[in-house]
């Protein structure tokens, strides 16, 4: 599992945290580091919240996932 931690720059490190155990003082946990999760994490961070972003994939997906339109978007866009 990939673990990406975002912390506001003004946050102080806690000196009493044991190196064998990780404690996270976070406001929001975002599960999924895809486009939506990453955008949400970035926006929450910009607003000053402490965010932890986790994803089950070990690295970012290489390539495109959106390869066409399904029926509903075509109907909405009148294509």
PDB file of N, CA, C and O in Angstrom:
ATOM      1  N   UNK A   1       0.846  -1.169   0.000  1.00  0.00           N
ATOM      2  CA  UNK A   1       0.000   0.000   0.000  1.00  0.00           C
ATOM      3  C   UNK A   1       0.894   1.235   0.000  1.00  0.00           C
ATOM      4  O   UNK A   1       1.822   1.336   0.776  1.00  0.00           O
ATOM      5  N   UNK A   2       0.604   2.144  -0.879  1.00  0.00           N
ATOM      6  CA  UNK A   2       1.328   3.399  -0.924  1.00  0.00           C
ATOM      7  C   UNK A   2       0.727   4.354   0.086  1.00  0.00           C
ATOM      8  O   UNK A   2      -0.474   4.450   0.203  1.00  0.00           O
ATOM      9  N   UNK A   3       1.580   5.032   0.814  1.00  0.00           N
ATOM     10  CA  UNK A   3       1.130   5.956   1.854  1.00  0.00           C
ATOM     11  C   UNK A   3       1.770   7.305   1.575  1.00  0.00           C
ATOM     12  O   UNK A   3       2.975   7.448   1.645  1.00  0.00           O
ATOM     13  N   UNK A   4       0.950   8.282   1.232  1.00  0.00           N
ATOM     14  CA  UNK A   4       1.435   9.622   0.951  1.00  0.00           C
ATOM     15  C   UNK A   4       0.872  10.539   2.016  1.00  0.00           C
ATOM     16  O   UNK A   4      -0.339  10.640   2.166  1.00  0.00           O
ATOM     17  N   UNK A   5       1.734  11.193   2.765  1.00  0.00           N
ATOM     18  CA  UNK A   5       1.287  12.060   3.842  1.00  0.00           C
ATOM     19  C   UNK A   5       1.504  13.518   3.492  1.00  0.00           C
ATOM     20  O   UNK A   5       2.580  13.896   3.062  1.00  0.00           O
ATOM     21  N   UNK A   6       0.460  14.319   3.665  1.00  0.00           N
ATOM     22  CA  UNK A   6       0.543  15.759   3.460  1.00  0.00           C
ATOM     23  C   UNK A   6       0.328  16.432   4.805  1.00  0.00           C
ATOM     24  O   UNK A   6      -0.604  16.121   5.510  1.00  0.00           O
ATOM     25  N   UNK A   7       1.212  17.356   5.123  1.00  0.00           N
ATOM     26  CA  UNK A   7       1.048  18.109   6.369  1.00  0.00           C
ATOM     27  C   UNK A   7       1.283  19.581   6.084  1.00  0.00           C
ATOM     28  O   UNK A   7       2.202  19.923   5.345  1.00  0.00           O
ATOM     29  N   UNK A   8       0.481  20.456   6.665  1.00  0.00           N
ATOM     30  CA  UNK A   8       0.764  21.880   6.513  1.00  0.00           C
ATOM     31  C   UNK A   8       2.164  22.189   7.044  1.00  0.00           C
ATOM     32  O   UNK A   8       2.625  21.594   7.998  1.00  0.00           O
ATOM     33  N   UNK A   9       2.846  23.125   6.403  1.00  0.00           N
ATOM     34  CA  UNK A   9       4.232  23.424   6.753  1.00  0.00           C
ATOM     35  C   UNK A   9       4.392  23.943   8.179  1.00  0.00           C
ATOM     36  O   UNK A   9       5.443  23.787   8.784  1.00  0.00           O
ATOM     37  N   UNK A  10       3.351  24.542   8.743  1.00  0.00           N
ATOM     38  CA  UNK A  10       3.469  25.096  10.082  1.00  0.00           C
ATOM     39  C   UNK A  10       3.297  24.046  11.184  1.00  0.00           C
ATOM     40  O   UNK A  10       3.497  24.324  12.346  1.00  0.00           O
ATOM     41  N   UNK A  11       2.954  22.803  10.823  1.00  0.00           N
ATOM     42  CA  UNK A  11       2.743  21.772  11.838  1.00  0.00           C
ATOM     43  C   UNK A  11       4.068  21.368  12.468  1.00  0.00           C
ATOM     44  O   UNK A  11       5.075  21.179  11.798  1.00  0.00           O
ATOM     45  N   UNK A  12       4.086  21.216  13.783  1.00  0.00           N
ATOM     46  CA  UNK A  12       5.301  20.840  14.510  1.00  0.00           C
ATOM     47  C   UNK A  12       5.375  19.326  14.639  1.00  0.00           C
ATOM     48  O   UNK A  12       4.365  18.657  14.799  1.00  0.00           O
ATOM     49  N   UNK A  13       6.591  18.792  14.588  1.00  0.00           N
ATOM     50  CA  UNK A  13       6.808  17.360  14.791  1.00  0.00           C
ATOM     51  C   UNK A  13       6.626  17.029  16.267  1.00  0.00           C
ATOM     52  O   UNK A  13       6.993  17.805  17.138  1.00  0.00           O
ATOM     53  N   UNK A  14       6.094  15.848  16.544  1.00  0.00           N
ATOM     54  CA  UNK A  14       5.907  15.416  17.914  1.00  0.00           C
ATOM     55  C   UNK A  14       7.141  14.629  18.352  1.00  0.00           C
ATOM     56  O   UNK A  14       7.415  13.561  17.823  1.00  0.00           O
ATOM     57  N   UNK A  15       7.907  15.136  19.328  1.00  0.00           N
ATOM     58  CA  UNK A  15       9.146  14.477  19.713  1.00  0.00           C
ATOM     59  C   UNK A  15       8.956  13.174  20.474  1.00  0.00           C
ATOM     60  O   UNK A  15       9.852  12.365  20.551  1.00  0.00           O
ATOM     61  N   UNK A  16       7.774  12.919  21.031  1.00  0.00           N
ATOM     62  CA  UNK A  16       7.566  11.728  21.856  1.00  0.00           C
ATOM     63  C   UNK A  16       7.045  10.521  21.079  1.00  0.00           C
ATOM     64  O   UNK A  16       6.681   9.520  21.662  1.00  0.00           O
ATOM     65  N   UNK A  17       7.023  10.558  19.756  1.00  0.00           N
ATOM     66  CA  UNK A  17       6.540   9.440  18.949  1.00  0.00           C
ATOM     67  C   UNK A  17       7.629   8.387  18.856  1.00  0.00           C
ATOM     68  O   UNK A  17       8.766   8.675  18.506  1.00  0.00           O
ATOM     69  N   UNK A  18       7.284   7.165  19.187  1.00  0.00           N
ATOM     70  CA  UNK A  18       8.229   6.057  19.132  1.00  0.00           C
ATOM     71  C   UNK A  18       8.561   5.702  17.688  1.00  0.00           C
ATOM     72  O   UNK A  18       7.669   5.652  16.849  1.00  0.00           O
ATOM     73  N   UNK A  19       9.838   5.422  17.352  1.00  0.00           N
ATOM     74  CA  UNK A  19      10.179   5.071  15.973  1.00  0.00           C
ATOM     75  C   UNK A  19       9.611   3.727  15.540  1.00  0.00           C
ATOM     76  O   UNK A  19       9.482   3.456  14.364  1.00  0.00           O
ATOM     77  N   UNK A  20       9.240   2.858  16.480  1.00  0.00           N
ATOM     78  CA  UNK A  20       8.689   1.558  16.119  1.00  0.00           C
ATOM     79  C   UNK A  20       7.186   1.604  15.867  1.00  0.00           C
ATOM     80  O   UNK A  20       6.606   0.646  15.399  1.00  0.00           O
ATOM     81  N   UNK A  21       6.558   2.709  16.165  1.00  0.00           N
ATOM     82  CA  UNK A  21       5.118   2.851  16.001  1.00  0.00           C
ATOM     83  C   UNK A  21       4.829   4.195  15.363  1.00  0.00           C
ATOM     84  O   UNK A  21       5.395   5.197  15.749  1.00  0.00           O
ATOM     85  N   UNK A  22       3.964   4.209  14.379  1.00  0.00           N
ATOM     86  CA  UNK A  22       3.637   5.465  13.719  1.00  0.00           C
ATOM     87  C   UNK A  22       2.279   5.963  14.193  1.00  0.00           C
ATOM     88  O   UNK A  22       1.297   5.249  14.118  1.00  0.00           O
ATOM     89  N   UNK A  23       2.253   7.171  14.702  1.00  0.00           N
ATOM     90  CA  UNK A  23       1.014   7.832  15.091  1.00  0.00           C
ATOM     91  C   UNK A  23       0.774   8.960  14.100  1.00  0.00           C
ATOM     92  O   UNK A  23       1.693   9.692  13.756  1.00  0.00           O
ATOM     93  N   UNK A  24      -0.445   9.082  13.658  1.00  0.00           N
ATOM     94  CA  UNK A  24      -0.784  10.129  12.708  1.00  0.00           C
ATOM     95  C   UNK A  24      -1.824  11.030  13.334  1.00  0.00           C
ATOM     96  O   UNK A  24      -2.873  10.575  13.750  1.00  0.00           O
ATOM     97  N   UNK A  25      -1.526  12.289  13.366  1.00  0.00           N
ATOM     98  CA  UNK A  25      -2.478  13.283  13.832  1.00  0.00           C
ATOM     99  C   UNK A  25      -3.021  13.945  12.572  1.00  0.00           C
ATOM    100  O   UNK A  25      -2.421  14.875  12.043  1.00  0.00           O
ATOM    101  N   UNK A  26      -4.134  13.399  12.058  1.00  0.00           N
ATOM    102  CA  UNK A  26      -4.682  13.878  10.790  1.00  0.00           C
ATOM    103  C   UNK A  26      -6.125  14.306  10.975  1.00  0.00           C
ATOM    104  O   UNK A  26      -6.793  13.895  11.917  1.00  0.00           O
ATOM    105  N   UNK A  27      -6.577  15.128  10.051  1.00  0.00           N
ATOM    106  CA  UNK A  27      -7.974  15.546  10.037  1.00  0.00           C
ATOM    107  C   UNK A  27      -8.789  14.685   9.075  1.00  0.00           C
ATOM    108  O   UNK A  27      -9.947  14.394   9.332  1.00  0.00           O
ATOM    109  N   UNK A  28      -8.181  14.305   7.940  1.00  0.00           N
ATOM    110  CA  UNK A  28      -8.909  13.576   6.901  1.00  0.00           C
ATOM    111  C   UNK A  28      -8.034  12.460   6.343  1.00  0.00           C
ATOM    112  O   UNK A  28      -6.856  12.678   6.051  1.00  0.00           O
ATOM    113  N   UNK A  29      -8.606  11.276   6.184  1.00  0.00           N
ATOM    114  CA  UNK A  29      -7.955  10.168   5.504  1.00  0.00           C
ATOM    115  C   UNK A  29      -8.631  10.021   4.153  1.00  0.00           C
ATOM    116  O   UNK A  29      -9.846   9.824   4.075  1.00  0.00           O
ATOM    117  N   UNK A  30      -7.849  10.125   3.075  1.00  0.00           N
ATOM    118  CA  UNK A  30      -8.378   9.966   1.720  1.00  0.00           C
ATOM    119  C   UNK A  30      -7.914   8.615   1.204  1.00  0.00           C
ATOM    120  O   UNK A  30      -6.708   8.359   1.122  1.00  0.00           O
ATOM    121  N   UNK A  31      -8.842   7.738   0.869  1.00  0.00           N
ATOM    122  CA  UNK A  31      -8.520   6.414   0.337  1.00  0.00           C
ATOM    123  C   UNK A  31      -8.633   6.458  -1.178  1.00  0.00           C
ATOM    124  O   UNK A  31      -9.703   6.691  -1.724  1.00  0.00           O
ATOM    125  N   UNK A  32      -7.504   6.261  -1.837  1.00  0.00           N
ATOM    126  CA  UNK A  32      -7.466   6.275  -3.295  1.00  0.00           C
ATOM    127  C   UNK A  32      -6.727   7.498  -3.797  1.00  0.00           C
ATOM    128  O   UNK A  32      -7.163   8.623  -3.581  1.00  0.00           O
ATOM    129  N   UNK A  33      -5.582   7.275  -4.439  1.00  0.00           N
ATOM    130  CA  UNK A  33      -4.750   8.380  -4.914  1.00  0.00           C
ATOM    131  C   UNK A  33      -4.905   8.596  -6.408  1.00  0.00           C
ATOM    132  O   UNK A  33      -3.978   9.014  -7.079  1.00  0.00           O
ATOM    133  N   UNK A  34      -6.088   8.311  -6.921  1.00  0.00           N
ATOM    134  CA  UNK A  34      -6.371   8.595  -8.328  1.00  0.00           C
ATOM    135  C   UNK A  34      -6.622  10.081  -8.512  1.00  0.00           C
ATOM    136  O   UNK A  34      -6.358  10.889  -7.615  1.00  0.00           O
ATOM    137  N   UNK A  35      -7.135  10.460  -9.666  1.00  0.00           N
ATOM    138  CA  UNK A  35      -7.377  11.883  -9.929  1.00  0.00           C
ATOM    139  C   UNK A  35      -8.295  12.550  -8.895  1.00  0.00           C
ATOM    140  O   UNK A  35      -8.012  13.654  -8.429  1.00  0.00           O
ATOM    141  N   UNK A  36      -9.362  11.868  -8.508  1.00  0.00           N
ATOM    142  CA  UNK A  36     -10.308  12.458  -7.554  1.00  0.00           C
ATOM    143  C   UNK A  36      -9.711  12.554  -6.159  1.00  0.00           C
ATOM    144  O   UNK A  36      -9.771  13.603  -5.512  1.00  0.00           O
ATOM    145  N   UNK A  37      -9.110  11.466  -5.671  1.00  0.00           N
ATOM    146  CA  UNK A  37      -8.513  11.471  -4.341  1.00  0.00           C
ATOM    147  C   UNK A  37      -7.362  12.450  -4.220  1.00  0.00           C
ATOM    148  O   UNK A  37      -7.238  13.161  -3.220  1.00  0.00           O
ATOM    149  N   UNK A  38      -6.516  12.514  -5.235  1.00  0.00           N
ATOM    150  CA  UNK A  38      -5.378  13.441  -5.213  1.00  0.00           C
ATOM    151  C   UNK A  38      -5.846  14.891  -5.234  1.00  0.00           C
ATOM    152  O   UNK A  38      -5.308  15.743  -4.523  1.00  0.00           O
ATOM    153  N   UNK A  39      -6.868  15.171  -6.039  1.00  0.00           N
ATOM    154  CA  UNK A  39      -7.410  16.531  -6.103  1.00  0.00           C
ATOM    155  C   UNK A  39      -8.039  16.919  -4.769  1.00  0.00           C
ATOM    156  O   UNK A  39      -7.829  18.032  -4.272  1.00  0.00           O
ATOM    157  N   UNK A  40      -8.792  15.993  -4.186  1.00  0.00           N
ATOM    158  CA  UNK A  40      -9.406  16.254  -2.881  1.00  0.00           C
ATOM    159  C   UNK A  40      -8.336  16.505  -1.824  1.00  0.00           C
ATOM    160  O   UNK A  40      -8.428  17.463  -1.057  1.00  0.00           O
ATOM    161  N   UNK A  41      -7.307  15.656  -1.786  1.00  0.00           N
ATOM    162  CA  UNK A  41      -6.234  15.819  -0.802  1.00  0.00           C
ATOM    163  C   UNK A  41      -5.534  17.163  -0.973  1.00  0.00           C
ATOM    164  O   UNK A  41      -5.258  17.861   0.008  1.00  0.00           O
ATOM    165  N   UNK A  42      -5.253  17.540  -2.211  1.00  0.00           N
ATOM    166  CA  UNK A  42      -4.584  18.821  -2.469  1.00  0.00           C
ATOM    167  C   UNK A  42      -5.457  19.992  -2.035  1.00  0.00           C
ATOM    168  O   UNK A  42      -4.961  20.961  -1.439  1.00  0.00           O
ATOM    169  N   UNK A  43      -6.757  19.912  -2.300  1.00  0.00           N
ATOM    170  CA  UNK A  43      -7.656  21.004  -1.919  1.00  0.00           C
ATOM    171  C   UNK A  43      -7.780  21.110  -0.398  1.00  0.00           C
ATOM    172  O   UNK A  43      -7.758  22.206   0.152  1.00  0.00           O
ATOM    173  N   UNK A  44      -7.905  19.973   0.280  1.00  0.00           N
ATOM    174  CA  UNK A  44      -7.997  19.994   1.742  1.00  0.00           C
ATOM    175  C   UNK A  44      -6.707  20.519   2.365  1.00  0.00           C
ATOM    176  O   UNK A  44      -6.739  21.279   3.336  1.00  0.00           O
ATOM    177  N   UNK A  45      -5.579  20.133   1.799  1.00  0.00           N
ATOM    178  CA  UNK A  45      -4.293  20.625   2.280  1.00  0.00           C
ATOM    179  C   UNK A  45      -4.197  22.138   2.096  1.00  0.00           C
ATOM    180  O   UNK A  45      -3.755  22.858   2.981  1.00  0.00           O
ATOM    181  N   UNK A  46      -4.640  22.608   0.942  1.00  0.00           N
ATOM    182  CA  UNK A  46      -4.631  24.055   0.665  1.00  0.00           C
ATOM    183  C   UNK A  46      -5.472  24.804   1.687  1.00  0.00           C
ATOM    184  O   UNK A  46      -5.182  25.946   2.037  1.00  0.00           O
ATOM    185  N   UNK A  47      -6.506  24.152   2.201  1.00  0.00           N
ATOM    186  CA  UNK A  47      -7.383  24.779   3.196  1.00  0.00           C
ATOM    187  C   UNK A  47      -6.856  24.646   4.627  1.00  0.00           C
ATOM    188  O   UNK A  47      -7.513  25.047   5.574  1.00  0.00           O
ATOM    189  N   UNK A  48      -5.671  24.022   4.768  1.00  0.00           N
ATOM    190  CA  UNK A  48      -5.033  23.940   6.070  1.00  0.00           C
ATOM    191  C   UNK A  48      -5.304  22.686   6.876  1.00  0.00           C
ATOM    192  O   UNK A  48      -4.926  22.610   8.042  1.00  0.00           O
ATOM    193  N   UNK A  49      -5.952  21.694   6.295  1.00  0.00           N
ATOM    194  CA  UNK A  49      -6.215  20.454   7.010  1.00  0.00           C
ATOM    195  C   UNK A  49      -5.023  19.506   6.882  1.00  0.00           C
ATOM    196  O   UNK A  49      -4.271  19.559   5.911  1.00  0.00           O
ATOM    197  N   UNK A  50      -4.868  18.636   7.862  1.00  0.00           N
ATOM    198  CA  UNK A  50      -3.840  17.597   7.813  1.00  0.00           C
ATOM    199  C   UNK A  50      -4.451  16.384   7.136  1.00  0.00           C
ATOM    200  O   UNK A  50      -5.460  15.863   7.587  1.00  0.00           O
ATOM    201  N   UNK A  51      -3.836  15.954   6.037  1.00  0.00           N
ATOM    202  CA  UNK A  51      -4.415  14.927   5.179  1.00  0.00           C
ATOM    203  C   UNK A  51      -3.464  13.749   5.050  1.00  0.00           C
ATOM    204  O   UNK A  51      -2.254  13.933   4.898  1.00  0.00           O
ATOM    205  N   UNK A  52      -4.005  12.551   5.074  1.00  0.00           N
ATOM    206  CA  UNK A  52      -3.242  11.354   4.751  1.00  0.00           C
ATOM    207  C   UNK A  52      -3.919  10.715   3.547  1.00  0.00           C
ATOM    208  O   UNK A  52      -5.118  10.444   3.561  1.00  0.00           O
ATOM    209  N   UNK A  53      -3.138  10.476   2.506  1.00  0.00           N
ATOM    210  CA  UNK A  53      -3.634   9.903   1.261  1.00  0.00           C
ATOM    211  C   UNK A  53      -3.030   8.519   1.105  1.00  0.00           C
ATOM    212  O   UNK A  53      -1.813   8.374   1.105  1.00  0.00           O
ATOM    213  N   UNK A  54      -3.876   7.486   1.029  1.00  0.00           N
ATOM    214  CA  UNK A  54      -3.390   6.109   0.874  1.00  0.00           C
ATOM    215  C   UNK A  54      -3.974   5.510  -0.392  1.00  0.00           C
ATOM    216  O   UNK A  54      -5.067   5.865  -0.835  1.00  0.00           O
ATOM    217  N   UNK A  55      -3.203   4.597  -0.987  1.00  0.00           N
ATOM    218  CA  UNK A  55      -3.649   3.914  -2.199  1.00  0.00           C
ATOM    219  C   UNK A  55      -3.103   2.496  -2.174  1.00  0.00           C
ATOM    220  O   UNK A  55      -2.000   2.263  -1.674  1.00  0.00           O
ATOM    221  N   UNK A  56      -3.848   1.535  -2.705  1.00  0.00           N
ATOM    222  CA  UNK A  56      -3.381   0.149  -2.682  1.00  0.00           C
ATOM    223  C   UNK A  56      -2.316  -0.132  -3.743  1.00  0.00           C
ATOM    224  O   UNK A  56      -1.557  -1.078  -3.610  1.00  0.00           O
ATOM    225  N   UNK A  57      -2.236   0.685  -4.774  1.00  0.00           N
ATOM    226  CA  UNK A  57      -1.235   0.479  -5.827  1.00  0.00           C
ATOM    227  C   UNK A  57       0.130   0.971  -5.347  1.00  0.00           C
ATOM    228  O   UNK A  57       0.224   2.001  -4.691  1.00  0.00           O
ATOM    229  N   UNK A  58       1.194   0.254  -5.689  1.00  0.00           N
ATOM    230  CA  UNK A  58       2.525   0.668  -5.243  1.00  0.00           C
ATOM    231  C   UNK A  58       3.069   1.887  -5.984  1.00  0.00           C
ATOM    232  O   UNK A  58       4.013   2.513  -5.531  1.00  0.00           O
ATOM    233  N   UNK A  59       2.495   2.227  -7.143  1.00  0.00           N
ATOM    234  CA  UNK A  59       2.946   3.379  -7.922  1.00  0.00           C
ATOM    235  C   UNK A  59       1.799   3.879  -8.797  1.00  0.00           C
ATOM    236  O   UNK A  59       0.775   3.220  -8.932  1.00  0.00           O
ATOM    237  N   UNK A  60       1.990   5.032  -9.387  1.00  0.00           N
ATOM    238  CA  UNK A  60       0.952   5.627 -10.236  1.00  0.00           C
ATOM    239  C   UNK A  60       0.727   4.794 -11.495  1.00  0.00           C
ATOM    240  O   UNK A  60       1.650   4.155 -12.004  1.00  0.00           O
ATOM    241  N   UNK A  61      -0.489   4.809 -12.001  1.00  0.00           N
ATOM    242  CA  UNK A  61      -0.836   4.099 -13.239  1.00  0.00           C
ATOM    243  C   UNK A  61      -0.204   4.813 -14.423  1.00  0.00           C
ATOM    244  O   UNK A  61      -0.304   6.027 -14.552  1.00  0.00           O
ATOM    245  N   UNK A  62       0.455   4.051 -15.275  1.00  0.00           N
ATOM    246  CA  UNK A  62       1.071   4.631 -16.465  1.00  0.00           C
ATOM    247  C   UNK A  62       0.139   4.405 -17.648  1.00  0.00           C
ATOM    248  O   UNK A  62      -0.172   3.280 -17.992  1.00  0.00           O
ATOM    249  N   UNK A  63      -0.304   5.478 -18.247  1.00  0.00           N
ATOM    250  CA  UNK A  63      -1.203   5.356 -19.390  1.00  0.00           C
ATOM    251  C   UNK A  63      -2.540   6.022 -19.136  1.00  0.00           C
ATOM    252  O   UNK A  63      -2.767   6.633 -18.098  1.00  0.00           O
ATOM    253  N   UNK A  64      -3.408   5.870 -20.082  1.00  0.00           N
ATOM    254  CA  UNK A  64      -4.725   6.489 -20.017  1.00  0.00           C
ATOM    255  C   UNK A  64      -5.761   5.462 -19.607  1.00  0.00           C
ATOM    256  O   UNK A  64      -5.680   4.302 -19.981  1.00  0.00           O
ATOM    257  N   UNK A  65      -6.746   5.893 -18.874  1.00  0.00           N
ATOM    258  CA  UNK A  65      -7.856   5.004 -18.516  1.00  0.00           C
ATOM    259  C   UNK A  65      -9.139   5.416 -19.227  1.00  0.00           C
ATOM    260  O   UNK A  65     -10.019   4.613 -19.407  1.00  0.00           O
ATOM    261  N   UNK A  66      -9.254   6.653 -19.600  1.00  0.00           N
ATOM    262  CA  UNK A  66     -10.448   7.140 -20.286  1.00  0.00           C
ATOM    263  C   UNK A  66     -10.234   6.968 -21.787  1.00  0.00           C
ATOM    264  O   UNK A  66      -9.533   7.730 -22.418  1.00  0.00           O
ATOM    265  N   UNK A  67     -10.846   5.959 -22.341  1.00  0.00           N
ATOM    266  CA  UNK A  67     -10.608   5.635 -23.744  1.00  0.00           C
ATOM    267  C   UNK A  67     -11.818   5.883 -24.640  1.00  0.00           C
ATOM    268  O   UNK A  67     -11.789   5.587 -25.810  1.00  0.00           O
ATOM    269  N   UNK A  68     -12.886   6.406 -24.102  1.00  0.00           N
ATOM    270  CA  UNK A  68     -14.066   6.673 -24.916  1.00  0.00           C
ATOM    271  C   UNK A  68     -15.224   7.151 -24.064  1.00  0.00           C
ATOM    272  O   UNK A  68     -15.096   7.317 -22.858  1.00  0.00           O
ATOM    273  N   UNK A  69     -16.330   7.403 -24.713  1.00  0.00           N
ATOM    274  CA  UNK A  69     -17.535   7.865 -24.023  1.00  0.00           C
ATOM    275  C   UNK A  69     -18.530   6.722 -23.925  1.00  0.00           C
ATOM    276  O   UNK A  69     -18.723   5.971 -24.867  1.00  0.00           O
ATOM    277  N   UNK A  70     -19.184   6.627 -22.802  1.00  0.00           N
ATOM    278  CA  UNK A  70     -20.286   5.686 -22.684  1.00  0.00           C
ATOM    279  C   UNK A  70     -21.569   6.377 -23.158  1.00  0.00           C
ATOM    280  O   UNK A  70     -21.564   7.547 -23.529  1.00  0.00           O
ATOM    281  N   UNK A  71     -22.648   5.675 -23.110  1.00  0.00           N
ATOM    282  CA  UNK A  71     -23.907   6.194 -23.641  1.00  0.00           C
ATOM    283  C   UNK A  71     -24.397   7.455 -22.920  1.00  0.00           C
ATOM    284  O   UNK A  71     -24.823   8.416 -23.551  1.00  0.00           O
ATOM    285  N   UNK A  72     -24.332   7.466 -21.583  1.00  0.00           N
ATOM    286  CA  UNK A  72     -24.903   8.596 -20.822  1.00  0.00           C
ATOM    287  C   UNK A  72     -24.159   9.911 -21.085  1.00  0.00           C
ATOM    288  O   UNK A  72     -24.811  10.915 -21.331  1.00  0.00           O
ATOM    289  N   UNK A  73     -22.829   9.950 -21.063  1.00  0.00           N
ATOM    290  CA  UNK A  73     -22.161  11.209 -21.382  1.00  0.00           C
ATOM    291  C   UNK A  73     -22.441  11.687 -22.812  1.00  0.00           C
ATOM    292  O   UNK A  73     -22.596  12.880 -23.058  1.00  0.00           O
ATOM    293  N   UNK A  74     -22.547  10.752 -23.761  1.00  0.00           N
ATOM    294  CA  UNK A  74     -22.860  11.142 -25.144  1.00  0.00           C
ATOM    295  C   UNK A  74     -24.247  11.775 -25.217  1.00  0.00           C
ATOM    296  O   UNK A  74     -24.461  12.757 -25.907  1.00  0.00           O
ATOM    297  N   UNK A  75     -25.186  11.199 -24.475  1.00  0.00           N
ATOM    298  CA  UNK A  75     -26.546  11.749 -24.455  1.00  0.00           C
ATOM    299  C   UNK A  75     -26.541  13.145 -23.839  1.00  0.00           C
ATOM    300  O   UNK A  75     -27.156  14.069 -24.353  1.00  0.00           O
ATOM    301  N   UNK A  76     -25.813  13.289 -22.734  1.00  0.00           N
ATOM    302  CA  UNK A  76     -25.737  14.578 -22.052  1.00  0.00           C
ATOM    303  C   UNK A  76     -25.064  15.632 -22.927  1.00  0.00           C
ATOM    304  O   UNK A  76     -25.513  16.769 -23.007  1.00  0.00           O
ATOM    305  N   UNK A  77     -23.989  15.257 -23.598  1.00  0.00           N
ATOM    306  CA  UNK A  77     -23.252  16.189 -24.448  1.00  0.00           C
ATOM    307  C   UNK A  77     -23.864  16.332 -25.849  1.00  0.00           C
ATOM    308  O   UNK A  77     -23.415  17.135 -26.652  1.00  0.00           O
ATOM    309  N   UNK A  78     -24.879  15.495 -26.152  1.00  0.00           N
ATOM    310  CA  UNK A  78     -25.549  15.474 -27.440  1.00  0.00           C
ATOM    311  C   UNK A  78     -24.561  15.256 -28.590  1.00  0.00           C
ATOM    312  O   UNK A  78     -24.525  15.969 -29.579  1.00  0.00           O
ATOM    313  N   UNK A  79     -23.717  14.218 -28.385  1.00  0.00           N
ATOM    314  CA  UNK A  79     -22.724  13.857 -29.411  1.00  0.00           C
ATOM    315  C   UNK A  79     -23.313  12.794 -30.312  1.00  0.00           C
ATOM    316  O   UNK A  79     -23.829  11.817 -29.903  1.00  0.00           O
TER     317      UNK A  79
END
